[in-house]
Amino acid sequence: MPGFELFGDAERKQVNDVLESGVLMRYGFEGMRNGHWKAVELEKALADRMQVKHAQVLSSGTSALTVALASAGVGAGDEVIMPTFTFVASFESILALGAVPVLVDVDDTMTLDPVAVENAITEKTKVIMPVHMCGSMADLKALKHICNQHNLLLLEDACQAIGGTFEGKPLGSYGDLGCFSFDYVKTITCGEGGAVITNNEKYKSNADHYSDHGHDHLGTDRGAETHPFLGYNYRISELNAAVGVAQLARLDEFLAIQKKNYLILREALEGIDEVMFRRVPEGGVESYAFLNFFLPDETTAKKAHKALVDDGVDGCFYWYDNNWHYYRKWEHLINLKSLGKLPQDIYNQLPDYSKSDFSKSDHWVGRNISCLIKLGWTKVEVKIRAQKIAGSIRSAI
Ligand SMILES: Cc1ncc(COP(=O)(O)O)c(C=O)c1O
C-alpha cells in the first residue's frame, strides 16, 4: 500500500512551503506562516474526498483511533468490540482510555463476523469497531443494523483500505466515525500521521480539543485559551501534514495503479480451482491494496507461503503466524503485560483470552494468503510476478 513509492516534487513543494515560513506547528503563529495552514488544508481536502463534514488530522492512525473513541465519550469500563484479525493499534487505543477490548471472530471477509458481534454485546458495550483489513471491508450494512438496534456507535478503522467504498460511500464515512493512518507504509503517507472523519460536529470539536491538551482554540492568544476538558497531545506537525496534502491529491492516481496491478495478479490465480478469493460484502468495492485468497486448509496455506518465500516472491503474508496482526501471538494483551498498572476496570472486565474459542477465525485466517500490491511495478514485472505466484501456489497444492 505504499505511497512512499511515488514520492516526488509535489511532496517536496508542500514541505518547502512550511520550511520557508518556519512554522512547523499546526496552531497559532498566524503572522509568520505566509498563509500556510497545511493541517487545515489537509482536513478540508480529506473531508471533501471522503464526503463528510469534518476531518481531524492527527499524529498517527493509533492516535486517530484513540481520539475518535475519546471524542465519542468512550472511557473506563466501556466495552469496544473489535476483530481477532487487525493490528495491535485496535486494542492499544481502547486500553489507552481504560476501556475494554472485546475480541470477536472474523469470517470469510477477514473482518468482523456480524453474528459473533451480536453474541458479544453486553450492557457495557458502547462501540463496534470493524477493521477493514488488507484493502477490503466489513459488512457495514449488517453492523450498522446491529448498532441501530442496540444503540451503539460504529467506528470504522479504514487505515488499510483508504479509497474503498461501501454502498457508494467512501470507507470511513459509513459509520459514526472513521479513522485513517498515513504512516510510511499506507496507500498515502505523511511519514507519520492519521485522521478521524465524521459528520458529527460535537465529535469533531471534541477531537480538535482533546488532541491538543483540551485547548478550546478560541481567539488568537494560545496561552489565554480555556480548557473545557482534559486532553492530550496527538497533534500532527505541519511538515507531516504538508506531505499529506500532496499525497491525498494523488490518492485516485494511486488507487488506479493498485487496481490495475491487483487485477493482473488475480487473473493469474483465477484458473486454480483450489484458490478461493476473500468475500467482499455486497455493496463493497475494495481499495485493491492487497489480493487476499484462501487455500483449502492450513497445511496447504503454510506450504504455499513457504513456496512463495523460497521462490523469491516478496510481500505475500501468512497472517496466521504474524506477531502483530492476529490474536494468537498477542500474549502481552492476554497477560496484560504493561509497564505500569492499568486501570482497574481493565483487570476486572478483560475476558480471559487464553481460554477463548476463536476457531472460526483460525479457520479463515489459517487458510489465508495476502499479497501486497505495490505501485512501482512495471506491467512486465507484475505479469512475471503473477506467473510466479501462480506457480508457487500450484506447487503447494
Ligand atoms: C488496521 C490498522 N489500524 C491502525 C493502524 C495504526 O496506524 P499508525 O501506524 O499510523 O499508528 C494500523 C497501522 O498499521 C493498521 O494497519
Tab-separated table of C-alpha atoms and ligand atoms in Angstrom:
chain	number	residue	atom	x	y	z
A	1	MET	CA	0.000	0.000	0.000
A	2	PRO	CA	2.946	2.327	-0.128
A	3	GLY	CA	2.506	5.970	-1.139
A	4	PHE	CA	6.203	6.418	-0.456
A	5	GLU	CA	6.929	4.631	-3.721
A	6	LEU	CA	5.701	7.615	-5.720
A	7	PHE	CA	7.076	10.383	-3.550
A	8	GLY	CA	8.363	13.377	-5.514
A	9	ASP	CA	8.228	17.040	-6.464
A	10	ALA	CA	4.671	17.681	-5.275
A	11	GLU	CA	5.549	16.488	-1.757
A	12	ARG	CA	8.807	18.479	-1.759
A	13	LYS	CA	6.991	21.664	-2.811
A	14	GLN	CA	4.473	21.330	0.040
A	15	VAL	CA	7.196	20.677	2.629
A	16	ASN	CA	9.198	23.639	1.316
A	17	ASP	CA	6.235	25.963	1.914
A	18	VAL	CA	6.426	25.017	5.580
A	19	LEU	CA	10.204	25.173	5.822
A	20	GLU	CA	10.251	28.637	4.239
A	21	SER	CA	7.776	30.031	6.750
A	22	GLY	CA	9.432	28.154	9.611
A	23	VAL	CA	6.077	27.472	11.285
A	24	LEU	CA	6.098	23.760	11.995
A	25	MET	CA	3.099	23.799	14.316
A	26	ARG	CA	-0.464	23.497	13.109
A	27	TYR	CA	-1.995	26.011	15.544
A	28	GLY	CA	-1.192	29.689	16.055
A	29	PHE	CA	1.668	31.843	14.696
A	30	GLU	CA	-0.670	33.400	12.156
A	31	GLY	CA	1.573	36.364	11.321
A	32	MET	CA	4.577	34.207	10.418
A	33	ARG	CA	3.046	31.464	8.301
A	34	ASN	CA	2.638	33.131	4.887
A	35	GLY	CA	-0.903	31.838	4.745
A	36	HIS	CA	0.201	28.198	5.016
A	37	TRP	CA	-2.095	26.045	7.153
A	38	LYS	CA	-1.188	22.562	5.920
A	39	ALA	CA	-3.077	20.566	8.584
A	40	VAL	CA	-6.208	22.635	7.971
A	41	GLU	CA	-5.779	22.274	4.206
A	42	LEU	CA	-5.413	18.509	4.571
A	43	GLU	CA	-8.509	18.349	6.776
A	44	LYS	CA	-10.585	20.243	4.207
A	45	ALA	CA	-9.340	18.107	1.316
A	46	LEU	CA	-9.850	14.857	3.244
A	47	ALA	CA	-13.379	15.758	4.365
A	48	ASP	CA	-14.177	16.668	0.776
A	49	ARG	CA	-12.679	13.459	-0.691
A	50	MET	CA	-14.412	11.299	1.927
A	51	GLN	CA	-17.743	13.108	1.523
A	52	VAL	CA	-18.063	14.019	5.199
A	53	LYS	CA	-18.457	17.292	7.053
A	54	HIS	CA	-15.372	17.056	9.250
A	55	ALA	CA	-11.855	15.676	9.430
A	56	GLN	CA	-9.262	15.973	12.177
A	57	VAL	CA	-5.719	15.083	11.202
A	58	LEU	CA	-3.523	13.639	13.926
A	59	SER	CA	-0.071	12.256	14.647
A	60	SER	CA	-0.858	8.624	13.695
A	61	GLY	CA	-3.584	6.120	12.941
A	62	THR	CA	-3.317	4.865	16.522
A	63	SER	CA	-3.873	8.426	17.777
A	64	ALA	CA	-6.820	8.691	15.413
A	65	LEU	CA	-8.458	5.608	16.941
A	66	THR	CA	-7.825	6.861	20.487
A	67	VAL	CA	-9.081	10.356	19.695
A	68	ALA	CA	-12.135	9.004	17.862
A	69	LEU	CA	-13.112	6.868	20.849
A	70	ALA	CA	-12.435	9.688	23.307
A	71	SER	CA	-14.342	12.231	21.243
A	72	ALA	CA	-17.405	9.987	21.364
A	73	GLY	CA	-17.133	9.797	25.159
A	74	VAL	CA	-15.708	6.272	25.475
A	75	GLY	CA	-13.944	5.806	28.798
A	76	ALA	CA	-13.084	3.434	31.627
A	77	GLY	CA	-15.078	0.215	31.655
A	78	ASP	CA	-16.818	0.766	28.310
A	79	GLU	CA	-16.573	-2.254	26.034
A	80	VAL	CA	-15.442	-1.917	22.436
A	81	ILE	CA	-15.959	-4.855	20.081
A	82	MET	CA	-13.010	-5.445	17.750
A	83	PRO	CA	-11.834	-8.288	15.498
A	84	THR	CA	-9.254	-11.011	16.215
A	85	PHE	CA	-7.546	-10.107	12.936
A	86	THR	CA	-6.395	-6.484	12.879
A	87	PHE	CA	-3.333	-4.536	14.012
A	88	VAL	CA	-2.407	-4.162	17.711
A	89	ALA	CA	-3.376	-0.470	17.483
A	90	SER	CA	-7.024	-1.538	17.838
A	91	PHE	CA	-6.681	-2.743	21.419
A	92	GLU	CA	-3.952	-0.219	22.266
A	93	SER	CA	-6.301	2.675	21.536
A	94	ILE	CA	-9.093	1.090	23.575
A	95	LEU	CA	-6.846	0.290	26.560
A	96	ALA	CA	-5.386	3.817	26.437
A	97	LEU	CA	-8.778	5.099	27.580
A	98	GLY	CA	-9.292	2.464	30.259
A	99	ALA	CA	-11.898	0.830	28.048
A	100	VAL	CA	-12.084	-2.910	27.414
A	101	PRO	CA	-11.295	-4.577	24.081
A	102	VAL	CA	-13.732	-7.392	23.368
A	103	LEU	CA	-12.306	-9.602	20.659
A	104	VAL	CA	-14.667	-11.396	18.299
A	105	ASP	CA	-14.292	-13.730	15.345
A	106	VAL	CA	-13.740	-12.787	11.729
A	107	ASP	CA	-15.393	-14.593	8.823
A	108	ASP	CA	-14.600	-15.102	5.129
A	109	THR	CA	-14.488	-11.316	4.658
A	110	MET	CA	-11.426	-11.383	7.005
A	111	THR	CA	-13.269	-8.783	9.090
A	112	LEU	CA	-15.864	-8.814	11.882
A	113	ASP	CA	-18.429	-11.598	11.706
A	114	PRO	CA	-21.791	-9.856	12.411
A	115	VAL	CA	-23.195	-12.934	14.194
A	116	ALA	CA	-20.191	-13.071	16.537
A	117	VAL	CA	-20.574	-9.336	17.131
A	118	GLU	CA	-24.205	-9.688	18.154
A	119	ASN	CA	-23.313	-12.504	20.563
A	120	ALA	CA	-20.629	-10.362	22.232
A	121	ILE	CA	-22.858	-7.396	23.097
A	122	THR	CA	-23.387	-6.696	26.811
A	123	GLU	CA	-24.898	-3.760	28.687
A	124	LYS	CA	-21.364	-2.254	28.783
A	125	THR	CA	-20.826	-2.318	25.006
A	126	LYS	CA	-20.504	1.150	23.545
A	127	VAL	CA	-18.778	0.762	20.191
A	128	ILE	CA	-18.417	-1.716	17.349
A	129	MET	CA	-15.065	-1.200	15.671
A	130	PRO	CA	-14.733	-3.064	12.368
A	131	VAL	CA	-11.263	-3.020	10.829
A	132	HIS	CA	-11.234	-3.022	7.031
A	133	MET	CA	-8.142	-5.159	6.749
A	134	CYS	CA	-5.958	-5.515	3.679
A	135	GLY	CA	-7.988	-3.369	1.309
A	136	SER	CA	-11.483	-4.758	1.859
A	137	MET	CA	-14.315	-4.059	4.229
A	138	ALA	CA	-16.577	-5.492	6.891
A	139	ASP	CA	-20.262	-5.995	6.191
A	140	LEU	CA	-21.103	-2.447	7.202
A	141	LYS	CA	-24.804	-2.781	6.444
A	142	ALA	CA	-25.183	-5.668	8.895
A	143	LEU	CA	-23.038	-3.937	11.524
A	144	LYS	CA	-24.925	-0.652	11.182
A	145	HIS	CA	-28.174	-2.535	11.679
A	146	ILE	CA	-26.813	-4.092	14.891
A	147	CYS	CA	-25.630	-0.672	16.075
A	148	ASN	CA	-29.034	0.834	15.447
A	149	GLN	CA	-30.784	-1.978	17.305
A	150	HIS	CA	-28.525	-1.742	20.361
A	151	ASN	CA	-27.827	1.990	20.308
A	152	LEU	CA	-24.097	1.536	19.699
A	153	LEU	CA	-21.548	3.585	17.783
A	154	LEU	CA	-19.956	2.313	14.581
A	155	LEU	CA	-16.277	3.285	14.315
A	156	GLU	CA	-14.595	2.175	11.094
A	157	ASP	CA	-10.861	1.556	11.095
A	158	ALA	CA	-10.125	2.190	7.416
A	159	CYS	CA	-6.355	2.523	7.909
A	160	GLN	CA	-5.641	-0.311	5.462
A	161	ALA	CA	-8.412	0.374	2.979
A	162	ILE	CA	-8.452	4.077	2.143
A	163	GLY	CA	-10.234	4.627	-1.160
A	164	GLY	CA	-12.503	1.580	-0.930
A	165	THR	CA	-16.259	2.156	-0.834
A	166	PHE	CA	-19.409	0.600	0.578
A	167	GLU	CA	-22.807	1.307	-0.971
A	168	GLY	CA	-21.123	4.146	-2.855
A	169	LYS	CA	-19.734	5.788	0.287
A	170	PRO	CA	-16.002	6.052	0.978
A	171	LEU	CA	-14.870	3.612	3.671
A	172	GLY	CA	-14.654	5.504	6.946
A	173	SER	CA	-17.694	7.633	6.148
A	174	TYR	CA	-20.387	4.973	6.595
A	175	GLY	CA	-20.216	4.760	10.387
A	176	ASP	CA	-20.377	7.445	13.070
A	177	LEU	CA	-16.621	7.875	12.920
A	178	GLY	CA	-13.879	6.648	10.605
A	179	CYS	CA	-10.113	6.502	11.016
A	180	PHE	CA	-7.137	6.508	8.649
A	181	SER	CA	-3.416	6.036	9.073
A	182	PHE	CA	-0.874	7.880	6.958
A	183	ASP	CA	2.159	6.046	8.308
A	184	TYR	CA	5.008	5.230	5.975
A	185	VAL	CA	3.544	2.027	4.536
A	186	LYS	CA	-0.033	3.123	3.888
A	187	THR	CA	-1.582	3.899	0.490
A	188	ILE	CA	-0.924	7.582	1.104
A	189	THR	CA	1.632	8.679	3.667
A	190	CYS	CA	2.582	11.704	5.760
A	191	GLY	CA	5.627	9.855	7.115
A	192	GLU	CA	3.600	9.563	10.308
A	193	GLY	CA	0.009	10.730	10.558
A	194	GLY	CA	-3.624	9.781	10.819
A	195	ALA	CA	-7.130	11.199	10.695
A	196	VAL	CA	-10.618	10.925	12.145
A	197	ILE	CA	-13.575	11.716	9.910
A	198	THR	CA	-17.179	12.252	10.983
A	199	ASN	CA	-20.388	14.089	10.175
A	200	ASN	CA	-20.930	14.800	13.865
A	201	GLU	CA	-19.975	18.347	14.816
A	202	LYS	CA	-19.606	17.543	18.508
A	203	TYR	CA	-17.198	14.656	17.843
A	204	LYS	CA	-15.169	16.935	15.574
A	205	SER	CA	-14.846	19.709	18.146
A	206	ASN	CA	-14.125	17.164	20.893
A	207	ALA	CA	-11.409	15.624	18.704
A	208	ASP	CA	-9.932	19.060	17.968
A	209	HIS	CA	-9.758	19.977	21.656
A	210	TYR	CA	-8.839	16.559	23.046
A	211	SER	CA	-5.900	16.112	20.664
A	212	ASP	CA	-4.387	19.434	21.765
A	213	HIS	CA	-4.394	19.261	25.591
A	214	GLY	CA	-8.026	20.335	25.764
A	215	HIS	CA	-7.350	23.757	24.165
A	216	ASP	CA	-10.628	25.379	23.096
A	217	HIS	CA	-8.961	27.027	20.070
A	218	LEU	CA	-10.898	30.271	20.567
A	219	GLY	CA	-9.216	33.602	19.962
A	220	THR	CA	-5.624	34.282	18.941
A	221	ASP	CA	-3.781	34.028	22.275
A	222	ARG	CA	-2.970	30.353	22.834
A	223	GLY	CA	-1.963	30.949	26.454
A	224	ALA	CA	-5.320	32.545	27.211
A	225	GLU	CA	-7.416	29.706	25.774
A	226	THR	CA	-9.547	27.789	28.229
A	227	HIS	CA	-9.696	24.024	28.629
A	228	PRO	CA	-13.210	22.605	28.514
A	229	PHE	CA	-11.938	19.123	29.456
A	230	LEU	CA	-8.749	17.096	29.923
A	231	GLY	CA	-6.840	16.278	26.799
A	232	TYR	CA	-3.501	15.017	25.498
A	233	ASN	CA	-1.181	15.808	22.629
A	234	TYR	CA	-1.998	13.876	19.462
A	235	ARG	CA	-1.229	16.778	17.101
A	236	ILE	CA	0.266	16.328	13.650
A	237	SER	CA	3.096	18.667	12.649
A	238	GLU	CA	2.806	20.980	9.655
A	239	LEU	CA	5.693	19.137	7.963
A	240	ASN	CA	3.851	15.812	8.073
A	241	ALA	CA	0.565	17.421	7.073
A	242	ALA	CA	2.286	19.097	4.104
A	243	VAL	CA	3.355	15.705	2.758
A	244	GLY	CA	-0.222	14.514	3.236
A	245	VAL	CA	-1.643	17.406	1.196
A	246	ALA	CA	0.428	16.313	-1.793
A	247	GLN	CA	-0.265	12.617	-1.282
A	248	LEU	CA	-4.024	12.974	-0.873
A	249	ALA	CA	-4.168	14.847	-4.178
A	250	ARG	CA	-2.680	11.687	-5.729
A	251	LEU	CA	-4.919	9.148	-3.997
A	252	ASP	CA	-7.042	8.398	-7.055
A	253	GLU	CA	-3.940	8.017	-9.204
A	254	PHE	CA	-2.531	5.503	-6.663
A	255	LEU	CA	-5.839	3.613	-6.446
A	256	ALA	CA	-5.984	3.224	-10.228
A	257	ILE	CA	-2.475	1.726	-10.262
A	258	GLN	CA	-3.339	-0.593	-7.362
A	259	LYS	CA	-6.447	-1.830	-9.149
A	260	LYS	CA	-4.595	-2.451	-12.417
A	261	ASN	CA	-1.865	-4.465	-10.660
A	262	TYR	CA	-4.381	-6.332	-8.482
A	263	LEU	CA	-6.398	-7.446	-11.494
A	264	ILE	CA	-3.325	-8.877	-13.220
A	265	LEU	CA	-2.405	-10.935	-10.133
A	266	ARG	CA	-5.978	-12.046	-9.605
A	267	GLU	CA	-6.413	-13.182	-13.181
A	268	ALA	CA	-3.375	-15.456	-12.836
A	269	LEU	CA	-4.953	-17.206	-9.826
A	270	GLU	CA	-8.461	-17.470	-11.233
A	271	GLY	CA	-7.623	-20.674	-13.094
A	272	ILE	CA	-6.609	-22.524	-9.908
A	273	ASP	CA	-9.652	-24.384	-8.567
A	274	GLU	CA	-8.283	-24.637	-5.027
A	275	VAL	CA	-7.974	-20.850	-4.697
A	276	MET	CA	-10.989	-19.145	-3.146
A	277	PHE	CA	-10.936	-15.347	-3.069
A	278	ARG	CA	-11.896	-13.447	0.034
A	279	ARG	CA	-15.576	-12.460	0.142
A	280	VAL	CA	-16.262	-8.783	-0.417
A	281	PRO	CA	-19.633	-7.899	1.189
A	282	GLU	CA	-22.384	-6.980	-1.259
A	283	GLY	CA	-22.184	-3.239	-1.967
A	284	GLY	CA	-18.443	-3.083	-1.330
A	285	VAL	CA	-15.622	-2.054	-3.650
A	286	GLU	CA	-12.098	-2.866	-2.493
A	287	SER	CA	-9.234	-0.379	-2.406
A	288	TYR	CA	-7.142	-3.123	-4.040
A	289	ALA	CA	-4.307	-2.650	-1.542
A	290	PHE	CA	-3.905	-6.446	-1.226
A	291	LEU	CA	-5.024	-9.546	-3.074
A	292	ASN	CA	-6.442	-11.938	-0.466
A	293	PHE	CA	-7.320	-15.566	-1.024
A	294	PHE	CA	-7.875	-18.837	0.821
A	295	LEU	CA	-6.371	-22.263	0.199
A	296	PRO	CA	-8.197	-25.470	1.126
A	297	ASP	CA	-6.599	-25.868	4.573
A	298	GLU	CA	-3.918	-24.588	6.941
A	299	THR	CA	-1.292	-27.115	5.822
A	300	THR	CA	-1.629	-26.108	2.172
A	301	ALA	CA	-1.572	-22.405	3.040
A	302	LYS	CA	1.640	-22.859	5.071
A	303	LYS	CA	3.186	-24.855	2.245
A	304	ALA	CA	2.160	-22.222	-0.306
A	305	HIS	CA	3.583	-19.414	1.804
A	306	LYS	CA	6.890	-21.277	2.134
A	307	ALA	CA	6.930	-21.864	-1.634
A	308	LEU	CA	6.377	-18.133	-2.248
A	309	VAL	CA	9.273	-17.233	0.063
A	310	ASP	CA	11.536	-19.925	-1.451
A	311	ASP	CA	10.664	-18.712	-4.952
A	312	GLY	CA	11.693	-15.180	-4.014
A	313	VAL	CA	8.213	-13.585	-4.158
A	314	ASP	CA	8.163	-10.830	-1.538
A	315	GLY	CA	5.136	-9.132	0.020
A	316	CYS	CA	2.925	-12.227	0.383
A	317	PHE	CA	1.861	-12.631	4.001
A	318	TYR	CA	0.627	-15.542	6.097
A	319	TRP	CA	-1.056	-13.580	8.875
A	320	TYR	CA	-1.902	-16.628	10.986
A	321	ASP	CA	1.704	-16.754	12.227
A	322	ASN	CA	2.199	-12.967	12.352
A	323	ASN	CA	3.016	-11.390	15.742
A	324	TRP	CA	1.215	-8.098	15.167
A	325	HIS	CA	-1.946	-8.818	13.242
A	326	TYR	CA	-3.514	-11.909	14.759
A	327	TYR	CA	-4.680	-12.623	18.330
A	328	ARG	CA	-2.710	-15.905	18.628
A	329	LYS	CA	0.525	-14.002	19.255
A	330	TRP	CA	-0.828	-11.238	21.482
A	331	GLU	CA	0.449	-12.664	24.772
A	332	HIS	CA	1.130	-9.116	26.004
A	333	LEU	CA	-2.608	-8.441	25.780
A	334	ILE	CA	-3.637	-11.848	27.099
A	335	ASN	CA	-1.329	-11.499	30.142
A	336	LEU	CA	-1.826	-7.722	30.451
A	337	LYS	CA	1.894	-7.062	30.433
A	338	SER	CA	2.205	-3.315	30.924
A	339	LEU	CA	4.897	-1.028	32.257
A	340	GLY	CA	2.693	0.474	34.936
A	341	LYS	CA	-0.592	-0.625	36.476
A	342	LEU	CA	-3.586	-0.456	34.138
A	343	PRO	CA	-6.991	0.925	35.173
A	344	GLN	CA	-8.893	-1.462	37.453
A	345	ASP	CA	-11.823	-1.778	35.014
A	346	ILE	CA	-9.494	-3.496	32.557
A	347	TYR	CA	-8.381	-6.115	35.132
A	348	ASN	CA	-11.975	-6.645	36.212
A	349	GLN	CA	-13.542	-6.917	32.786
A	350	LEU	CA	-10.997	-8.161	30.275
A	351	PRO	CA	-12.134	-11.585	29.073
A	352	ASP	CA	-9.650	-14.430	29.678
A	353	TYR	CA	-8.383	-14.668	26.118
A	354	SER	CA	-6.161	-17.655	26.941
A	355	LYS	CA	-9.429	-19.651	27.144
A	356	SER	CA	-11.342	-18.057	24.249
A	357	ASP	CA	-12.514	-20.144	21.342
A	358	PHE	CA	-11.664	-18.326	18.120
A	359	SER	CA	-11.744	-21.445	15.964
A	360	LYS	CA	-13.843	-19.671	13.352
A	361	SER	CA	-11.144	-17.008	12.943
A	362	ASP	CA	-8.477	-19.735	12.893
A	363	HIS	CA	-10.399	-21.492	10.144
A	364	TRP	CA	-10.273	-18.446	7.856
A	365	VAL	CA	-7.007	-16.747	8.813
A	366	GLY	CA	-5.187	-20.115	8.889
A	367	ARG	CA	-6.031	-20.652	5.217
A	368	ASN	CA	-5.391	-17.112	4.026
A	369	ILE	CA	-2.582	-15.626	1.987
A	370	SER	CA	-2.454	-11.854	1.427
A	371	CYS	CA	-0.334	-10.396	-1.342
A	372	LEU	CA	0.619	-6.739	-1.116
A	373	ILE	CA	0.013	-4.642	-4.219
A	374	LYS	CA	2.774	-2.180	-4.989
A	375	LEU	CA	2.586	0.945	-7.120
A	376	GLY	CA	6.036	0.964	-8.674
A	377	TRP	CA	5.871	-2.312	-10.614
A	378	THR	CA	6.016	-2.126	-14.399
A	379	LYS	CA	3.417	-4.091	-16.375
A	380	VAL	CA	6.066	-6.675	-17.253
A	381	GLU	CA	7.101	-7.014	-13.603
A	382	VAL	CA	3.512	-7.573	-12.465
A	383	LYS	CA	2.963	-10.207	-15.149
A	384	ILE	CA	6.139	-12.064	-14.163
A	385	ARG	CA	5.123	-11.834	-10.504
A	386	ALA	CA	1.626	-13.129	-11.317
A	387	GLN	CA	3.068	-16.194	-13.039
A	388	LYS	CA	5.493	-16.791	-10.167
A	389	ILE	CA	2.730	-16.567	-7.550
A	390	ALA	CA	0.522	-18.950	-9.526
A	391	GLY	CA	3.471	-21.355	-9.905
A	392	SER	CA	4.274	-21.292	-6.164
A	393	ILE	CA	0.625	-21.895	-5.253
A	394	ARG	CA	0.293	-24.767	-7.741
A	395	SER	CA	3.442	-26.389	-6.360
A	396	ALA	CA	1.886	-26.437	-2.883
A	397	ILE	CA	-1.464	-27.973	-3.796
B	1	LIG	C1	-5.620	-1.561	10.647
B	1	LIG	C2	-4.702	-0.577	11.299
B	1	LIG	N1	-5.181	0.241	12.237
B	1	LIG	C3	-4.398	1.161	12.817
B	1	LIG	C4	-3.076	1.290	12.493
B	1	LIG	C5	-2.229	2.283	13.215
B	1	LIG	O1	-1.707	3.257	12.384
B	1	LIG	P1	-0.347	4.035	12.756
B	1	LIG	O2	0.808	3.162	12.376
B	1	LIG	O3	-0.407	5.267	11.904
B	1	LIG	O4	-0.407	4.334	14.199
B	1	LIG	C6	-2.531	0.457	11.526
B	1	LIG	C7	-1.099	0.548	11.158
B	1	LIG	O5	-0.502	-0.352	10.613
B	1	LIG	C8	-3.364	-0.514	10.903
B	1	LIG	O6	-2.897	-1.348	9.978
